CSV table of C-alpha atoms and ligand atoms in Angstrom, one decimal:
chain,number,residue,atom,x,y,z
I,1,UNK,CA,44.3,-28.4,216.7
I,2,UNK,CA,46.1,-27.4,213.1
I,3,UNK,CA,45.3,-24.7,211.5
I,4,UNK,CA,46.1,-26.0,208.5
I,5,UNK,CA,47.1,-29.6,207.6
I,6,UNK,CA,48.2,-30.9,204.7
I,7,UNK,CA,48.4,-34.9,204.3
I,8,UNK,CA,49.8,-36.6,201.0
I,9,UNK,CA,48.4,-33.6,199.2
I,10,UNK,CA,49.0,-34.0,194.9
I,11,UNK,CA,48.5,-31.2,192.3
I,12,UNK,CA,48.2,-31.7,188.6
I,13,UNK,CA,47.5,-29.6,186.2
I,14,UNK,CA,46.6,-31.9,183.1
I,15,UNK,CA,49.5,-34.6,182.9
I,16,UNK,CA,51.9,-32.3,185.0
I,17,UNK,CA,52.1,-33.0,188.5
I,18,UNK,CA,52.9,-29.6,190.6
I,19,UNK,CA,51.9,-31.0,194.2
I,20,UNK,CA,53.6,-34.8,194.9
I,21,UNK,CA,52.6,-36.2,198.2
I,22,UNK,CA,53.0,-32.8,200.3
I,23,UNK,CA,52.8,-32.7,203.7
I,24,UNK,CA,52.2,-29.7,206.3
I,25,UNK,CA,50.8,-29.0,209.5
I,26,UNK,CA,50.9,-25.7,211.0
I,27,UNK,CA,49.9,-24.3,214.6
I,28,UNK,CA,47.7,-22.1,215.8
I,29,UNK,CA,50.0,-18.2,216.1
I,30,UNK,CA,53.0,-20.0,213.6
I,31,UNK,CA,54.3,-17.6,211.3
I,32,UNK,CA,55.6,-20.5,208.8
I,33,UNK,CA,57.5,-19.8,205.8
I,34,UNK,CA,57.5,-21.8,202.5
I,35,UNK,CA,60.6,-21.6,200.5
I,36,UNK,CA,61.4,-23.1,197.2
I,37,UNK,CA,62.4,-22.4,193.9
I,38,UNK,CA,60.6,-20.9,190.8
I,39,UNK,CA,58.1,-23.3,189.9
I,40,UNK,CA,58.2,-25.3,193.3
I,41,UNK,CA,54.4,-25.3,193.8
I,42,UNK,CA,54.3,-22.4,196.6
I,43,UNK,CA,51.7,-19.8,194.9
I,44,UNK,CA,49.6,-23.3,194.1
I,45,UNK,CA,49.5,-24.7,197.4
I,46,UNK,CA,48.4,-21.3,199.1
I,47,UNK,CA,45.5,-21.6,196.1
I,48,UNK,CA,44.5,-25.0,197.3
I,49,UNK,CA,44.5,-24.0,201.2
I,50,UNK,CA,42.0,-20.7,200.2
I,51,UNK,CA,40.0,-23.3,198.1
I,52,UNK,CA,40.3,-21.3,194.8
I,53,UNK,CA,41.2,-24.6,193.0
I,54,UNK,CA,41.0,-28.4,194.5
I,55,UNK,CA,43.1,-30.5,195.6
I,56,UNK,CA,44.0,-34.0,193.0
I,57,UNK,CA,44.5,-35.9,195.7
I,58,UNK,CA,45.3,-36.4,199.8
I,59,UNK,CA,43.9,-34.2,202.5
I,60,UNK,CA,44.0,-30.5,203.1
I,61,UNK,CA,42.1,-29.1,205.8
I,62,UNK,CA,41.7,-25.8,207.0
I,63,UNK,CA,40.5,-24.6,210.3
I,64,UNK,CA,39.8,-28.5,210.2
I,65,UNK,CA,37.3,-28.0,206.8
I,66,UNK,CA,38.2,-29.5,203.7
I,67,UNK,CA,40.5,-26.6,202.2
I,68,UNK,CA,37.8,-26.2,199.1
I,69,UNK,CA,35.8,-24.9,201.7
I,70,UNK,CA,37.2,-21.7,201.9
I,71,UNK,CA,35.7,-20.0,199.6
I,72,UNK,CA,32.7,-20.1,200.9
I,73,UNK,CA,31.4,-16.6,202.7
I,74,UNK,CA,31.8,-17.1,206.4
I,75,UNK,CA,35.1,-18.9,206.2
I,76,UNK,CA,36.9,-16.0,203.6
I,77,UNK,CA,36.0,-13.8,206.6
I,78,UNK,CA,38.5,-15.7,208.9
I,79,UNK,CA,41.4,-15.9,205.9
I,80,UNK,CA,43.6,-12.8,204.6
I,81,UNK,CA,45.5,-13.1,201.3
I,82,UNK,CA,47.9,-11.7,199.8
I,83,UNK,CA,48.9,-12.9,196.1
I,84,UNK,CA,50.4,-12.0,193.1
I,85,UNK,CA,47.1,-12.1,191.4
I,86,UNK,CA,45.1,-9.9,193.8
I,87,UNK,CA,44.6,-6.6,192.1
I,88,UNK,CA,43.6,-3.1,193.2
I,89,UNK,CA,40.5,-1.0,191.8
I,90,UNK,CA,42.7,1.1,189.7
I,91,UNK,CA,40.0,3.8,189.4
I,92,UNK,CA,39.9,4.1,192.9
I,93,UNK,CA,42.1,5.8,195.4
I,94,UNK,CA,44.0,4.0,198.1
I,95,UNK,CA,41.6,5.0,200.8
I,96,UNK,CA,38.2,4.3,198.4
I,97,UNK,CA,39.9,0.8,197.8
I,98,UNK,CA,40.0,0.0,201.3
I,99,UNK,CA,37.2,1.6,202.7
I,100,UNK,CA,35.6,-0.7,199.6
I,101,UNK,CA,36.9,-4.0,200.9
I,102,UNK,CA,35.7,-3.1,204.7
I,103,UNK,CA,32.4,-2.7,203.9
I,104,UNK,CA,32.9,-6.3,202.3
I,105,UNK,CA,34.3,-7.8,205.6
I,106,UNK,CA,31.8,-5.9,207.4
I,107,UNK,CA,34.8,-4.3,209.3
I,108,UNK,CA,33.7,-2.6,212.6
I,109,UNK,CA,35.1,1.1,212.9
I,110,UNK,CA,36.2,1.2,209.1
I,111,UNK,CA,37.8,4.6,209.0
I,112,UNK,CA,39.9,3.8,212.8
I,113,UNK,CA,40.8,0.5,211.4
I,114,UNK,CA,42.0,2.1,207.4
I,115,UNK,CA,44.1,4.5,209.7
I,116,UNK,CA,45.5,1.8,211.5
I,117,UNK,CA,46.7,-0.3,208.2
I,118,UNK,CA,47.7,2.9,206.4
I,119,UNK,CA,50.4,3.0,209.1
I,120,UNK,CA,51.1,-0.4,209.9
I,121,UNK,CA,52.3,0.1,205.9
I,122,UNK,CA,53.5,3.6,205.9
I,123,UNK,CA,50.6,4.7,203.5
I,124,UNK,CA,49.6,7.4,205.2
I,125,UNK,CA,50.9,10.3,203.1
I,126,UNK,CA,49.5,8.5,199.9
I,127,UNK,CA,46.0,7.6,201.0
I,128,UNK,CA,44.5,9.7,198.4
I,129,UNK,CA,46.5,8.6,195.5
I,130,UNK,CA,44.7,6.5,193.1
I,131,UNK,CA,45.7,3.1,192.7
I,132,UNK,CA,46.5,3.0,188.6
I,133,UNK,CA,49.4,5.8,190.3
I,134,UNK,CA,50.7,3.7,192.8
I,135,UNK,CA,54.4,2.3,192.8
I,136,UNK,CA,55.2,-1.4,192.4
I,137,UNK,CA,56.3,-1.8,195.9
I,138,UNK,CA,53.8,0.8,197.1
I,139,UNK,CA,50.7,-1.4,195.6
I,140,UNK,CA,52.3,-3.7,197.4
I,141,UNK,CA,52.2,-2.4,200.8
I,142,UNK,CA,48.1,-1.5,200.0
I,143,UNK,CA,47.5,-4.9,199.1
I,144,UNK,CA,49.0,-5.9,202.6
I,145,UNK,CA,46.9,-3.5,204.2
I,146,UNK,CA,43.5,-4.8,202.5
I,147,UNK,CA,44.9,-8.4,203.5
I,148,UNK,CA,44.9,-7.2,206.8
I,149,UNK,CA,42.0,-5.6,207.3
I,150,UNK,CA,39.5,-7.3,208.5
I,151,UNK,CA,42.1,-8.8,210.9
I,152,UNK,CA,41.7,-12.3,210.0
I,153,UNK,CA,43.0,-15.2,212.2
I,154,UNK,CA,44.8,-16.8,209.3
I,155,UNK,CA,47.2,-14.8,206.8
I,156,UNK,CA,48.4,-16.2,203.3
I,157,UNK,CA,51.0,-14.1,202.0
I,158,UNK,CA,53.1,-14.7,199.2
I,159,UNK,CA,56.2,-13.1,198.8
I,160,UNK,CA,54.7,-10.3,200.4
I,161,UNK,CA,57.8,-8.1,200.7
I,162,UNK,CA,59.1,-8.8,197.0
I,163,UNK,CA,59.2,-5.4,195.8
I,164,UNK,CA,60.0,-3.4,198.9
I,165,UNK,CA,62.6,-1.5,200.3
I,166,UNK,CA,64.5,-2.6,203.4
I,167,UNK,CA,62.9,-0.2,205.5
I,168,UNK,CA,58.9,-0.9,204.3
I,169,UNK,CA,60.2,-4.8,204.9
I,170,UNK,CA,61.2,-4.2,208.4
I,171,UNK,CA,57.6,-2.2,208.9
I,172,UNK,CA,55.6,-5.1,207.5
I,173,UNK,CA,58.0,-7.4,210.0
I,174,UNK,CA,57.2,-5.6,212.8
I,175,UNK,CA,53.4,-6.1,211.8
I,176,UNK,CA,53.6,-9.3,210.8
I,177,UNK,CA,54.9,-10.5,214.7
I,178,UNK,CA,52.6,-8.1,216.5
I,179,UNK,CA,49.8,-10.0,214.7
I,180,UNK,CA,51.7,-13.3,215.6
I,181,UNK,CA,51.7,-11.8,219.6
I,182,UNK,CA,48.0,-11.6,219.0
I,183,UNK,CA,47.3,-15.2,217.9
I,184,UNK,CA,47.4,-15.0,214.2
I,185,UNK,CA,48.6,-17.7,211.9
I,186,UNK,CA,50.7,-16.5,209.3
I,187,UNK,CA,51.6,-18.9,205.9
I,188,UNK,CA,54.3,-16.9,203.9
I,189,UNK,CA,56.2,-17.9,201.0
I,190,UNK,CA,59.1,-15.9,200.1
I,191,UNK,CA,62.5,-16.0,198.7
I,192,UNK,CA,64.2,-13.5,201.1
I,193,UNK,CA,66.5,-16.1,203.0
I,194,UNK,CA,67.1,-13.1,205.6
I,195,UNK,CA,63.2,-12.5,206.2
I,196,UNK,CA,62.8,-16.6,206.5
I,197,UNK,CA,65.6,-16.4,209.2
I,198,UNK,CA,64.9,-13.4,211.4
I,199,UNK,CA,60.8,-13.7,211.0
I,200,UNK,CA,59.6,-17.4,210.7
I,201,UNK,CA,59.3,-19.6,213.4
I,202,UNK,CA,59.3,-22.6,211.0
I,203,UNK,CA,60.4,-22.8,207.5
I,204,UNK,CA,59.8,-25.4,205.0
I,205,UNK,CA,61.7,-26.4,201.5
I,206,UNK,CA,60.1,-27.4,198.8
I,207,UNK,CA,61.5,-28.9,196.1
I,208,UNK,CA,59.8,-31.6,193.6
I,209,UNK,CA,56.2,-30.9,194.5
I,210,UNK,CA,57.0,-32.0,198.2
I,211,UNK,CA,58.1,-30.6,201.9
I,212,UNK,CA,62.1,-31.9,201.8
I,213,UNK,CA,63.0,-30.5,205.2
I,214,UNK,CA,60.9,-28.4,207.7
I,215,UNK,CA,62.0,-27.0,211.1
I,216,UNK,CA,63.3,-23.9,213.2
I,217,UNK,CA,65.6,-22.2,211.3
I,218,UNK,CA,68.3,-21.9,214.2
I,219,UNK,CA,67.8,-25.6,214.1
I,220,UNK,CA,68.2,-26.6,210.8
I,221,UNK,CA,71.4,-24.0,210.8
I,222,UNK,CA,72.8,-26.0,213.6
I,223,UNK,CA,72.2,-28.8,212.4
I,224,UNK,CA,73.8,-28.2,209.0
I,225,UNK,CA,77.0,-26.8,210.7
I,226,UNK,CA,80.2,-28.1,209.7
I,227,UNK,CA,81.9,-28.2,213.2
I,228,UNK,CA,84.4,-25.0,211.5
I,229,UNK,CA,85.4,-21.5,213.5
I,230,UNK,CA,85.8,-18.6,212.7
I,231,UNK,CA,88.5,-16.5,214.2
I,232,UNK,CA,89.4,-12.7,214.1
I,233,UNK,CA,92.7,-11.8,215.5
I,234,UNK,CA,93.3,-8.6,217.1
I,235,UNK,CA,95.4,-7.8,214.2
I,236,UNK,CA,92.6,-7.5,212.0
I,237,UNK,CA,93.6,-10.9,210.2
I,238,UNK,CA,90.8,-13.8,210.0
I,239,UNK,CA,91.3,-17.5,209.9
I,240,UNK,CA,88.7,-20.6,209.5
I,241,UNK,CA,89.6,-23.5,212.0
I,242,UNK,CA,88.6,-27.0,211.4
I,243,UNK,CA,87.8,-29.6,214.5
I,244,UNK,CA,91.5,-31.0,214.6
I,245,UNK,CA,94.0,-31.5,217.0
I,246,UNK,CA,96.2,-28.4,215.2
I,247,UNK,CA,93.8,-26.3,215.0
I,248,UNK,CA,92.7,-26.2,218.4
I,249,UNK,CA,96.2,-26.1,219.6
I,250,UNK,CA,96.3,-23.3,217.6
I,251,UNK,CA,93.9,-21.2,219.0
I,252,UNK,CA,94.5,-22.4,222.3
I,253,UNK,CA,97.8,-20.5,221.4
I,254,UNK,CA,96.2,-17.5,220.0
I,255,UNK,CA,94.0,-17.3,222.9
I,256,UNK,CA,97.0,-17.7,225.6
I,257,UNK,CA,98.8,-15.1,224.1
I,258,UNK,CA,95.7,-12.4,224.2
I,259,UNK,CA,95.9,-12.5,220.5
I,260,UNK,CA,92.0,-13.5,220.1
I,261,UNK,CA,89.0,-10.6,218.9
I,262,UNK,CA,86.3,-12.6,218.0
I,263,UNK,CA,85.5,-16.6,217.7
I,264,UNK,CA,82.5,-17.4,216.0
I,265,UNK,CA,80.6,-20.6,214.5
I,266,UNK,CA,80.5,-21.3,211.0
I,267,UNK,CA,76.8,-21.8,210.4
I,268,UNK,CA,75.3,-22.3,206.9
I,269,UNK,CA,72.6,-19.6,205.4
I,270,UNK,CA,69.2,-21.5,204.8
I,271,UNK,CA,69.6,-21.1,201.2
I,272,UNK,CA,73.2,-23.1,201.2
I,273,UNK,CA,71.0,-26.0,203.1
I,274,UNK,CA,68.9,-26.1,200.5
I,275,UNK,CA,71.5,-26.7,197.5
I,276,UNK,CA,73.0,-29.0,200.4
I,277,UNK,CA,69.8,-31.1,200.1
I,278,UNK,CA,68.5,-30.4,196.9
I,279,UNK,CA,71.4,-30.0,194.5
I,280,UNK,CA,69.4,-26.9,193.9
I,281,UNK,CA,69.7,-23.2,194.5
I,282,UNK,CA,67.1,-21.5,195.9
I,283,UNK,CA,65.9,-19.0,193.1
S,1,ATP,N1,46.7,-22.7,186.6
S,1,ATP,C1,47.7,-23.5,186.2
S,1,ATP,N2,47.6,-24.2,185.1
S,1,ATP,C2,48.6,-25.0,184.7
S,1,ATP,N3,49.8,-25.1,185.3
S,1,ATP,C3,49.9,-24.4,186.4
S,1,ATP,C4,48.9,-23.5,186.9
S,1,ATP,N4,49.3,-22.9,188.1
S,1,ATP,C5,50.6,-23.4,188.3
S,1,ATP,N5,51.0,-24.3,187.3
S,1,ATP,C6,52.2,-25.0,187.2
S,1,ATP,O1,52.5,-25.6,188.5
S,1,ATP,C7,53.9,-25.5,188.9
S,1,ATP,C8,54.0,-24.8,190.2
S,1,ATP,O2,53.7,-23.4,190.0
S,1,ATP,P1,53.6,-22.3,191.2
S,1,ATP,O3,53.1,-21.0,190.6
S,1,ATP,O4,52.8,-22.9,192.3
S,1,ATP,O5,55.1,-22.2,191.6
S,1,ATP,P2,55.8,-21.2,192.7
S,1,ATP,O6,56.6,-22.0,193.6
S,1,ATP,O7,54.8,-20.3,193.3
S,1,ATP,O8,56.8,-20.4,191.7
S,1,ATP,P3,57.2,-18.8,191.8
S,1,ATP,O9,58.2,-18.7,192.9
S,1,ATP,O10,57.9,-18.6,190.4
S,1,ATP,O11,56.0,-18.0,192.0
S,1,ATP,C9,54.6,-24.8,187.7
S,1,ATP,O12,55.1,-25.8,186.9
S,1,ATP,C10,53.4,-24.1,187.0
S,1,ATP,O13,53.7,-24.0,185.6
């Protein structure tokens, strides 16, 4: 069964259309990453699948209930979220803020489990800082924790690294696939075309209110390749070859004469796929 499924799915907001015919369906342990540009419809769609606003039209279904559904009580239990409008208690410290949202989820073992986010996000040291004293990227490594949490089954984070530095990324990484190892589903949206490579097992472009392309990302790299090589020589010079008769006749030279470093396949970033598709860059 999806997790979450997504059929025809429109979006308007008065006369302007956000959402136009979108379709998604996502796996049970996917981490699946939506990119598109400013104003693509990504932070909306993530509020339609946690049912803070319906649908216009279509089918969205999560857990196989209508999306709106998810609001209610028992299903919010099951659903983490991370957004750009979820805010802290600013009164509050870190620890009070989570140890606040616990009780909520009716977390078992509150204070093992806080421990446990605090360094899954490297908060450890800063536990007791209240929140109105908190960092950009540092709220945003506690919001990650809260989302967390209650270790739901299904995780909607968007951009969830935005404002972090490479090394609390690659800590939220490493999180983010030991809770795929464990079964979790994991709906990101982000802009990072590294973190959609190296961390999502599908991504998905969105472009005009609709998925354009969706697949692996080694996939859709491959696919996109232009057949050209590149070559280092041992003299520290580089060259691009083309799929021509010259140019392998060429390195076939360069190769005979022990003249050869490094040969490598030209393939495209994600984001150059997407201006390749869209006419758009990825921003
Ligand atoms: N509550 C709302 N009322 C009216 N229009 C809205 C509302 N929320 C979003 N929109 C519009 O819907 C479109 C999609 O917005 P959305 O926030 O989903 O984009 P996004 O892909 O998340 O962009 P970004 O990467 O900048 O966050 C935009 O044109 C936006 O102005």
């Amino acid at each position: 069964m999806s997790i979450i499924y997504m059929h025809q799915v429109s979006k308007y907001f008065g006369q302007e259309k956000a959402l136009d015919g979108l379709d998604v369906e996502i796996g049970s342990g996917e981490i699946y990453g939506f990119l598109g540009p400013s104003g693509a419809g990504k932070t909306t769609t993530i509020h339609l699948l946690t049912g803070q606003m319906p649908i216009t039209d279509g089918e969205a279904e999560v857990f196989g209930k209508p999306a709106l559904q998810m609001k209610r009580r028992e299903n919010l239990q099951r659903i983490g979220i991370m957004t750009e409008a979820s805010g802290l208690y600013q009164r509050l410290t870190v620890q009070e803020n989570l140890a606040l949202f616990a009780k909520l989820y009716g977390v078992k073992q509150p204070k093992k489990r806080i421990d446990e986010v605090l360094e899954l996000t490297g908060m450890q040291g800063d536990h007791k800082k209240l929140a109105s004293k908190l960092s950009k990227g540092m709220t945003q490594r506690v919001l990650f924790a809260r989302a967390v949490l209650h270790e739901p089954e299904l995780l909607f984070l968007d951009e969830p690294t935005a404002a972090l530095d490479p090394a609390s990324s690659s800590r939220i990484h490493r999180g983010l696939k030991e809770m795929r190892e464990r079964g979790t589903t994991i709906f990101l949206t982000t802009h990072d075309m590294q973190e959609a490579e190296t961390l999502c097992d599908r991504v998905a472009f969105l472009d005009d209110g609709r998925v354009q392309l969706s697949d692996k990302p080694k996939l859709l790299r491959q696919a996109y390749a232009d057949g050209t090589i590149s070559v280092e020589l041992k003299d520290g010079s580089a060259y691009s070859l083309q799929q021509t008769k010259d140019d392998a006749a060429k390195l076939a030279d360069w190769i005979g004469s022990g003249r050869v470093a490094e040969v490598k396949t030209n393939l495209p970033t994600l984001g150059d796929i997407f201006i390749q598709t869209t006419g758009r860059e990825l921003v």
